[in-house]
PDB file of C-alpha atoms in Angstrom:
ATOM      1  CA  MET A   1      -0.157  -0.125   0.017  1.00  0.00           C
ATOM      2  CA  SER A   2       1.324   2.964  -1.089  1.00  0.00           C
ATOM      3  CA  GLY A   3       1.709   7.141  -0.276  1.00  0.00           C
ATOM      4  CA  GLY A   4       3.573   6.666   3.319  1.00  0.00           C
ATOM      5  CA  ALA A   5       0.224   3.883   4.780  1.00  0.00           C
ATOM      6  CA  PRO A   6       1.594   0.765   6.446  1.00  0.00           C
ATOM      7  CA  ALA A   7       2.002  -1.974   5.085  1.00  0.00           C
ATOM      8  CA  VAL A   8      -0.937  -4.375   5.392  1.00  0.00           C
ATOM      9  CA  PRO A   9      -0.378  -7.955   4.464  1.00  0.00           C
ATOM     10  CA  VAL A  10      -3.069  -9.607   2.301  1.00  0.00           C
ATOM     11  CA  LEU A  11      -2.902 -14.016   3.263  1.00  0.00           C
ATOM     12  CA  TYR A  12      -6.112 -14.340   1.262  1.00  0.00           C
ATOM     13  CA  GLU A  13      -8.302 -12.994  -0.944  1.00  0.00           C
ATOM     14  CA  ASP A  14     -10.909 -14.089  -3.367  1.00  0.00           C
ATOM     15  CA  ASN A  15     -14.649 -12.661  -4.853  1.00  0.00           C
ATOM     16  CA  HIS A  16     -16.346 -12.545  -1.422  1.00  0.00           C
ATOM     17  CA  ILE A  17     -13.454 -12.205   1.159  1.00  0.00           C
ATOM     18  CA  ILE A  18     -10.268 -10.963   1.953  1.00  0.00           C
ATOM     19  CA  VAL A  19      -7.693 -11.474   4.897  1.00  0.00           C
ATOM     20  CA  VAL A  20      -5.095  -9.726   5.956  1.00  0.00           C
ATOM     21  CA  VAL A  21      -2.678  -8.953   8.747  1.00  0.00           C
ATOM     22  CA  LYS A  22      -3.616  -5.746  10.925  1.00  0.00           C
ATOM     23  CA  PRO A  23      -0.844  -3.602  11.564  1.00  0.00           C
ATOM     24  CA  PRO A  24      -0.497  -2.620  15.277  1.00  0.00           C
ATOM     25  CA  ASN A  25      -1.630   0.601  16.497  1.00  0.00           C
ATOM     26  CA  VAL A  26      -3.962   1.161  13.559  1.00  0.00           C
ATOM     27  CA  PRO A  27      -8.013   1.571  14.552  1.00  0.00           C
ATOM     28  CA  THR A  28      -9.494  -0.830  12.643  1.00  0.00           C
ATOM     29  CA  GLN A  29     -12.533   1.727  11.726  1.00  0.00           C
ATOM     30  CA  GLU A  30     -12.423   5.748  11.793  1.00  0.00           C
ATOM     31  CA  ASP A  31     -12.428   6.804  15.702  1.00  0.00           C
ATOM     32  CA  GLU A  32     -12.614  10.058  17.140  1.00  0.00           C
ATOM     33  CA  SER A  33      -8.740  10.608  16.325  1.00  0.00           C
ATOM     34  CA  ARG A  34      -9.017  10.489  12.669  1.00  0.00           C
ATOM     35  CA  ASP A  35      -6.133   9.038  12.589  1.00  0.00           C
ATOM     36  CA  LEU A  36      -5.657   6.509   9.685  1.00  0.00           C
ATOM     37  CA  ASP A  37      -7.771   3.392   9.997  1.00  0.00           C
ATOM     38  CA  LEU A  38      -7.925  -0.193   8.445  1.00  0.00           C
ATOM     39  CA  LEU A  39     -11.093   0.146   6.711  1.00  0.00           C
ATOM     40  CA  THR A  40      -9.868   3.316   5.456  1.00  0.00           C
ATOM     41  CA  LEU A  41      -6.459   1.261   4.157  1.00  0.00           C
ATOM     42  CA  ILE A  42      -7.861  -1.865   3.120  1.00  0.00           C
ATOM     43  CA  LYS A  43     -11.249   0.153   0.598  1.00  0.00           C
ATOM     44  CA  ALA A  44      -7.850   1.966  -1.187  1.00  0.00           C
ATOM     45  CA  ASP A  45      -5.876  -0.723  -1.696  1.00  0.00           C
ATOM     46  CA  LEU A  46      -8.205  -2.963  -3.616  1.00  0.00           C
ATOM     47  CA  LYS A  47      -9.953   0.548  -5.951  1.00  0.00           C
ATOM     48  CA  HIS A  48      -5.986   1.085  -6.745  1.00  0.00           C
ATOM     49  CA  ARG A  49      -4.942  -2.726  -7.220  1.00  0.00           C
ATOM     50  CA  HIS A  50      -8.162  -3.647  -9.463  1.00  0.00           C
ATOM     51  CA  GLY A  51      -9.085  -0.449 -10.901  1.00  0.00           C
ATOM     52  CA  LYS A  52     -12.758  -0.378  -9.404  1.00  0.00           C
ATOM     53  CA  PRO A  53     -14.456   3.252  -9.763  1.00  0.00           C
ATOM     54  CA  GLY A  54     -16.784   5.096  -7.568  1.00  0.00           C
ATOM     55  CA  ASN A  55     -17.307   3.528  -3.800  1.00  0.00           C
ATOM     56  CA  VAL A  56     -15.609   0.226  -3.120  1.00  0.00           C
ATOM     57  CA  TYR A  57     -17.689  -1.822  -0.421  1.00  0.00           C
ATOM     58  CA  LEU A  58     -16.217  -3.841   2.277  1.00  0.00           C
ATOM     59  CA  GLY A  59     -17.638  -5.306   5.225  1.00  0.00           C
ATOM     60  CA  LEU A  60     -16.901  -5.412   9.175  1.00  0.00           C
ATOM     61  CA  VAL A  61     -17.257  -8.549  10.786  1.00  0.00           C
ATOM     62  CA  HIS A  62     -15.102  -8.312  13.734  1.00  0.00           C
ATOM     63  CA  ARG A  63     -12.279  -5.587  14.903  1.00  0.00           C
ATOM     64  CA  LEU A  64      -9.109  -5.255  17.071  1.00  0.00           C
ATOM     65  CA  ASP A  65      -8.310  -2.878  19.999  1.00  0.00           C
ATOM     66  CA  ARG A  66      -6.653  -0.063  17.823  1.00  0.00           C
ATOM     67  CA  PRO A  67      -3.079  -1.451  19.898  1.00  0.00           C
ATOM     68  CA  VAL A  68      -3.287  -5.197  19.131  1.00  0.00           C
ATOM     69  CA  GLY A  69      -1.844  -6.636  16.152  1.00  0.00           C
ATOM     70  CA  GLY A  70      -3.252  -9.909  14.041  1.00  0.00           C
ATOM     71  CA  VAL A  71      -5.498 -12.210  11.787  1.00  0.00           C
ATOM     72  CA  MET A  72      -8.721  -9.719  10.448  1.00  0.00           C
ATOM     73  CA  VAL A  73     -10.610 -11.407   7.687  1.00  0.00           C
ATOM     74  CA  PHE A  74     -13.457  -8.274   5.733  1.00  0.00           C
ATOM     75  CA  ALA A  75     -16.470  -8.950   3.873  1.00  0.00           C
ATOM     76  CA  LYS A  76     -15.731  -7.725  -0.202  1.00  0.00           C
ATOM     77  CA  THR A  77     -19.797  -8.613  -0.989  1.00  0.00           C
ATOM     78  CA  SER A  78     -22.703  -7.875   1.476  1.00  0.00           C
ATOM     79  CA  LYS A  79     -23.546 -11.758   0.952  1.00  0.00           C
ATOM     80  CA  ALA A  80     -20.111 -12.464   2.506  1.00  0.00           C
ATOM     81  CA  ALA A  81     -20.795  -9.889   5.021  1.00  0.00           C
ATOM     82  CA  SER A  82     -24.771 -10.841   6.482  1.00  0.00           C
ATOM     83  CA  ARG A  83     -23.195 -15.095   6.586  1.00  0.00           C
ATOM     84  CA  LEU A  84     -19.782 -13.672   8.696  1.00  0.00           C
ATOM     85  CA  SER A  85     -21.078 -11.796  11.133  1.00  0.00           C
ATOM     86  CA  ASP A  86     -23.824 -14.325  11.312  1.00  0.00           C
ATOM     87  CA  ALA A  87     -21.197 -17.084  12.231  1.00  0.00           C
ATOM     88  CA  VAL A  88     -19.372 -14.344  15.361  1.00  0.00           C
ATOM     89  CA  ARG A  89     -22.370 -13.885  16.536  1.00  0.00           C
ATOM     90  CA  THR A  90     -23.148 -17.694  16.857  1.00  0.00           C
ATOM     91  CA  ARG A  91     -19.597 -17.961  17.426  1.00  0.00           C
ATOM     92  CA  ALA A  92     -18.513 -20.719  14.271  1.00  0.00           C
ATOM     93  CA  ILE A  93     -15.037 -18.461  13.781  1.00  0.00           C
ATOM     94  CA  ARG A  94     -12.714 -19.348  16.139  1.00  0.00           C
ATOM     95  CA  LYS A  95     -10.423 -17.028  17.250  1.00  0.00           C
ATOM     96  CA  GLN A  96      -7.122 -17.690  18.609  1.00  0.00           C
ATOM     97  CA  TYR A  97      -4.903 -15.434  19.809  1.00  0.00           C
ATOM     98  CA  GLN A  98      -1.440 -14.931  21.912  1.00  0.00           C
ATOM     99  CA  ALA A  99      -0.003 -12.527  24.891  1.00  0.00           C
ATOM    100  CA  VAL A 100       2.513 -11.854  27.568  1.00  0.00           C
ATOM    101  CA  VAL A 101       1.436 -11.543  30.700  1.00  0.00           C
ATOM    102  CA  TYR A 102       3.233 -10.761  34.258  1.00  0.00           C
ATOM    103  CA  GLY A 103       2.878 -13.397  36.302  1.00  0.00           C
ATOM    104  CA  LYS A 104       1.748 -16.683  35.406  1.00  0.00           C
ATOM    105  CA  PRO A 105      -2.177 -17.379  36.444  1.00  0.00           C
ATOM    106  CA  THR A 106      -3.027 -20.414  39.041  1.00  0.00           C
ATOM    107  CA  ALA A 107      -3.039 -22.516  36.559  1.00  0.00           C
ATOM    108  CA  ALA A 108      -1.507 -23.442  33.843  1.00  0.00           C
ATOM    109  CA  THR A 109      -4.995 -24.041  31.363  1.00  0.00           C
ATOM    110  CA  GLY A 110      -8.303 -22.797  31.726  1.00  0.00           C
ATOM    111  CA  THR A 111     -11.324 -21.195  31.724  1.00  0.00           C
ATOM    112  CA  LEU A 112     -12.062 -17.473  32.191  1.00  0.00           C
ATOM    113  CA  ARG A 113     -15.250 -15.874  33.142  1.00  0.00           C
ATOM    114  CA  HIS A 114     -16.000 -12.577  33.697  1.00  0.00           C
ATOM    115  CA  HIS A 115     -19.672 -10.214  33.104  1.00  0.00           C
ATOM    116  CA  LEU A 116     -17.884  -6.348  31.500  1.00  0.00           C
ATOM    117  CA  LEU A 117     -19.549  -3.380  32.129  1.00  0.00           C
ATOM    118  CA  LYS A 118     -17.841  -0.911  29.201  1.00  0.00           C
ATOM    119  CA  ASP A 119     -17.852   2.720  31.011  1.00  0.00           C
ATOM    120  CA  THR A 120     -18.603   4.552  27.188  1.00  0.00           C
ATOM    121  CA  ARG A 121     -17.125   7.537  28.231  1.00  0.00           C
ATOM    122  CA  THR A 122     -14.339   6.751  29.174  1.00  0.00           C
ATOM    123  CA  ASN A 123     -13.627   4.240  26.869  1.00  0.00           C
ATOM    124  CA  MET A 124     -13.025   1.451  30.425  1.00  0.00           C
ATOM    125  CA  VAL A 125     -14.016  -1.735  30.591  1.00  0.00           C
ATOM    126  CA  ALA A 126     -14.970  -3.271  34.280  1.00  0.00           C
ATOM    127  CA  VAL A 127     -15.815  -6.146  36.021  1.00  0.00           C
ATOM    128  CA  VAL A 128     -18.484  -5.867  37.410  1.00  0.00           C
ATOM    129  CA  PRO A 129     -21.606  -8.914  39.286  1.00  0.00           C
ATOM    130  CA  ALA A 130     -23.811 -10.274  37.098  1.00  0.00           C
ATOM    131  CA  ASP A 131     -26.421  -8.427  37.867  1.00  0.00           C
ATOM    132  CA  ARG A 132     -25.337  -4.976  36.789  1.00  0.00           C
ATOM    133  CA  THR A 133     -27.745  -3.516  34.852  1.00  0.00           C
ATOM    134  CA  GLY A 134     -25.728  -4.229  31.217  1.00  0.00           C
ATOM    135  CA  ALA A 135     -23.064  -6.510  31.783  1.00  0.00           C
ATOM    136  CA  LYS A 136     -22.527  -9.174  29.215  1.00  0.00           C
ATOM    137  CA  GLU A 137     -20.725 -12.088  29.936  1.00  0.00           C
ATOM    138  CA  ALA A 138     -17.277 -12.718  28.518  1.00  0.00           C
ATOM    139  CA  ILE A 139     -15.150 -16.258  28.528  1.00  0.00           C
ATOM    140  CA  LEU A 140     -12.020 -17.654  26.967  1.00  0.00           C
ATOM    141  CA  ASP A 141     -10.149 -20.175  27.502  1.00  0.00           C
ATOM    142  CA  TYR A 142      -6.505 -20.361  27.851  1.00  0.00           C
ATOM    143  CA  ARG A 143      -3.305 -21.877  27.763  1.00  0.00           C
ATOM    144  CA  VAL A 144       0.321 -21.461  29.044  1.00  0.00           C
ATOM    145  CA  LEU A 145       3.242 -22.291  26.488  1.00  0.00           C
ATOM    146  CA  SER A 146       5.723 -21.153  29.234  1.00  0.00           C
ATOM    147  CA  ALA A 147       7.191 -18.730  31.279  1.00  0.00           C
ATOM    148  CA  GLN A 148      10.425 -16.814  32.286  1.00  0.00           C
ATOM    149  CA  GLU A 149      11.522 -13.930  33.517  1.00  0.00           C
ATOM    150  CA  GLY A 150       8.691 -13.498  35.821  1.00  0.00           C
ATOM    151  CA  MET A 151       6.262 -13.054  32.410  1.00  0.00           C
ATOM    152  CA  SER A 152       4.017 -15.841  30.495  1.00  0.00           C
ATOM    153  CA  LEU A 153       3.154 -17.057  26.932  1.00  0.00           C
ATOM    154  CA  VAL A 154      -0.377 -17.535  26.533  1.00  0.00           C
ATOM    155  CA  GLU A 155      -2.586 -19.326  23.850  1.00  0.00           C
ATOM    156  CA  ILE A 156      -5.914 -17.953  24.125  1.00  0.00           C
ATOM    157  CA  GLU A 157      -9.178 -19.300  22.427  1.00  0.00           C
ATOM    158  CA  LEU A 158     -11.740 -16.177  22.348  1.00  0.00           C
ATOM    159  CA  HIS A 159     -15.427 -17.216  23.058  1.00  0.00           C
ATOM    160  CA  THR A 160     -17.414 -14.004  23.232  1.00  0.00           C
ATOM    161  CA  GLY A 161     -15.789 -11.111  21.920  1.00  0.00           C
ATOM    162  CA  ARG A 162     -15.907  -7.858  24.614  1.00  0.00           C
ATOM    163  CA  PRO A 163     -14.619  -5.208  24.135  1.00  0.00           C
ATOM    164  CA  HIS A 164     -10.843  -5.151  25.540  1.00  0.00           C
ATOM    165  CA  GLN A 165     -12.115  -8.306  26.682  1.00  0.00           C
ATOM    166  CA  ILE A 166      -8.775 -10.435  27.377  1.00  0.00           C
ATOM    167  CA  ARG A 167      -7.194  -7.088  28.699  1.00  0.00           C
ATOM    168  CA  VAL A 168      -9.459  -6.850  31.107  1.00  0.00           C
ATOM    169  CA  GLN A 169     -10.337 -10.846  32.521  1.00  0.00           C
ATOM    170  CA  PHE A 170      -6.027 -11.138  32.868  1.00  0.00           C
ATOM    171  CA  ALA A 171      -5.754  -7.844  34.498  1.00  0.00           C
ATOM    172  CA  ALA A 172      -8.446  -9.453  36.884  1.00  0.00           C
ATOM    173  CA  ILE A 173      -6.846 -12.152  37.499  1.00  0.00           C
ATOM    174  CA  GLY A 174      -3.921 -10.444  38.481  1.00  0.00           C
ATOM    175  CA  CYS A 175      -2.075 -11.207  35.747  1.00  0.00           C
ATOM    176  CA  PRO A 176      -1.942  -8.010  33.101  1.00  0.00           C
ATOM    177  CA  LEU A 177      -0.513  -8.056  29.745  1.00  0.00           C
ATOM    178  CA  VAL A 178       2.672  -6.093  28.981  1.00  0.00           C
ATOM    179  CA  GLY A 179       2.703  -3.258  27.512  1.00  0.00           C
ATOM    180  CA  ASP A 180      -0.831  -2.804  28.509  1.00  0.00           C
ATOM    181  CA  GLN A 181      -1.228   1.378  28.603  1.00  0.00           C
ATOM    182  CA  ARG A 182      -5.259   1.437  29.699  1.00  0.00           C
ATOM    183  CA  TYR A 183      -5.423  -1.915  32.533  1.00  0.00           C
ATOM    184  CA  GLY A 184      -1.516  -3.202  32.875  1.00  0.00           C
ATOM    185  CA  GLY A 185      -1.895  -0.483  36.303  1.00  0.00           C
ATOM    186  CA  SER A 186       1.701   0.407  38.029  1.00  0.00           C
ATOM    187  CA  ARG A 187       3.443  -2.469  36.133  1.00  0.00           C
ATOM    188  CA  ALA A 188       2.487  -0.581  32.754  1.00  0.00           C
ATOM    189  CA  VAL A 189       6.042   1.151  31.022  1.00  0.00           C
ATOM    190  CA  PRO A 190       4.896   3.919  29.108  1.00  0.00           C
ATOM    191  CA  GLY A 191       5.516   3.747  25.737  1.00  0.00           C
ATOM    192  CA  GLN A 192       5.724   0.204  25.171  1.00  0.00           C
ATOM    193  CA  GLN A 193       4.040  -1.464  22.804  1.00  0.00           C
ATOM    194  CA  ILE A 194       0.876  -4.301  24.415  1.00  0.00           C
ATOM    195  CA  ALA A 195       2.279  -7.898  23.524  1.00  0.00           C
ATOM    196  CA  LEU A 196      -1.149  -8.898  22.533  1.00  0.00           C
ATOM    197  CA  TRP A 197      -1.545 -10.642  18.423  1.00  0.00           C
ATOM    198  CA  SER A 198      -4.629 -12.799  16.699  1.00  0.00           C
ATOM    199  CA  THR A 199      -2.151 -15.560  15.778  1.00  0.00           C
ATOM    200  CA  SER A 200      -5.079 -17.464  13.859  1.00  0.00           C
ATOM    201  CA  LEU A 201      -8.806 -17.511  12.339  1.00  0.00           C
ATOM    202  CA  SER A 202     -10.587 -20.577  11.299  1.00  0.00           C
ATOM    203  CA  PHE A 203     -13.858 -20.425   9.592  1.00  0.00           C
ATOM    204  CA  GLU A 204     -16.440 -21.585   6.986  1.00  0.00           C
ATOM    205  CA  HIS A 205     -15.843 -19.408   3.996  1.00  0.00           C
ATOM    206  CA  PRO A 206     -19.286 -17.532   3.578  1.00  0.00           C
ATOM    207  CA  VAL A 207     -20.022 -18.859  -0.409  1.00  0.00           C
ATOM    208  CA  GLY A 208     -17.887 -21.868  -1.065  1.00  0.00           C
ATOM    209  CA  LYS A 209     -18.079 -23.425   2.449  1.00  0.00           C
ATOM    210  CA  GLU A 210     -15.072 -25.241   3.082  1.00  0.00           C
ATOM    211  CA  GLN A 211     -12.939 -25.175   6.084  1.00  0.00           C
ATOM    212  CA  LEU A 212     -10.351 -22.005   5.917  1.00  0.00           C
ATOM    213  CA  ARG A 213      -7.755 -20.878   8.572  1.00  0.00           C
ATOM    214  CA  PHE A 214      -5.161 -18.540   8.248  1.00  0.00           C
ATOM    215  CA  GLN A 215      -2.177 -17.352  10.952  1.00  0.00           C
ATOM    216  CA  SER A 216       0.364 -15.177  11.108  1.00  0.00           C
ATOM    217  CA  ARG A 217       3.024 -14.980  13.972  1.00  0.00           C
ATOM    218  CA  PRO A 218       3.330 -12.278  16.616  1.00  0.00           C
ATOM    219  CA  PRO A 219       6.219  -9.649  15.073  1.00  0.00           C
ATOM    220  CA  ALA A 220      10.054  -9.932  16.253  1.00  0.00           C
ATOM    221  CA  ALA A 221       9.984  -8.193  19.217  1.00  0.00           C
ATOM    222  CA  TYR A 222      10.632  -7.560  23.351  1.00  0.00           C
ATOM    223  CA  PRO A 223       9.183  -9.206  24.346  1.00  0.00           C
ATOM    224  CA  TRP A 224       8.097 -12.130  21.742  1.00  0.00           C
ATOM    225  CA  LEU A 225      12.000 -13.058  21.758  1.00  0.00           C
ATOM    226  CA  LEU A 226      11.908 -14.192  24.936  1.00  0.00           C
ATOM    227  CA  TRP A 227      10.245 -17.335  23.024  1.00  0.00           C
ATOM    228  CA  GLY A 228      10.631 -16.565  19.593  1.00  0.00           C
ATOM    229  CA  THR A 229       7.977 -15.692  17.847  1.00  0.00           C
ATOM    230  CA  ALA A 230       6.431 -19.297  16.812  1.00  0.00           C
ATOM    231  CA  ILE A 231       2.615 -20.236  17.226  1.00  0.00           C
ATOM    232  CA  THR A 232       0.962 -23.994  17.781  1.00  0.00           C
TER     233      THR A 232
END
């Protein structure tokens, strides 16, 4: 992609979907910052590469937090967007992540269940009692892959797509993500990049119906390099 815009690697593309690796610190869609966003970047790229006149359709079916990078799928047709949105809603899309957290969860594998509530005024999410008005259940499975230097490399399978879910849930058990400026508390290092990456997406093609899986390695940077950047 040209014009000084960040590179957005394309993992797969056909007439119905495009699968890319979202660069960290790029908003998924336009926000109040007015910074260049991924949706706009991909639309411009499709328009340029395919010589499309007029507006380019691109359907947003799931999101990643601004500081997070990794695999995302977008729909190129309204039919694909509708079917992928249904798959997200029914949890038919398998979403896996890796994160580096401070400390080590008590159990090497487990399920985290919390009820979360977002404060739209501050854009902060908190763990609240299940009966709190507006609270939504958040569920994820995790597996500790390795631990060293007071940190753990964790593999995560997300079952619900709540805002800031992984970050809030791990902070709630005393293991905030390395580099999380919002939920890292006293352990947050100003300017450090969050160690959270969307490593794998698996889903049924919305039109062809074949099973697809796409992967992306975390960046070759600290703290990932303590373990290399291999995905399992």
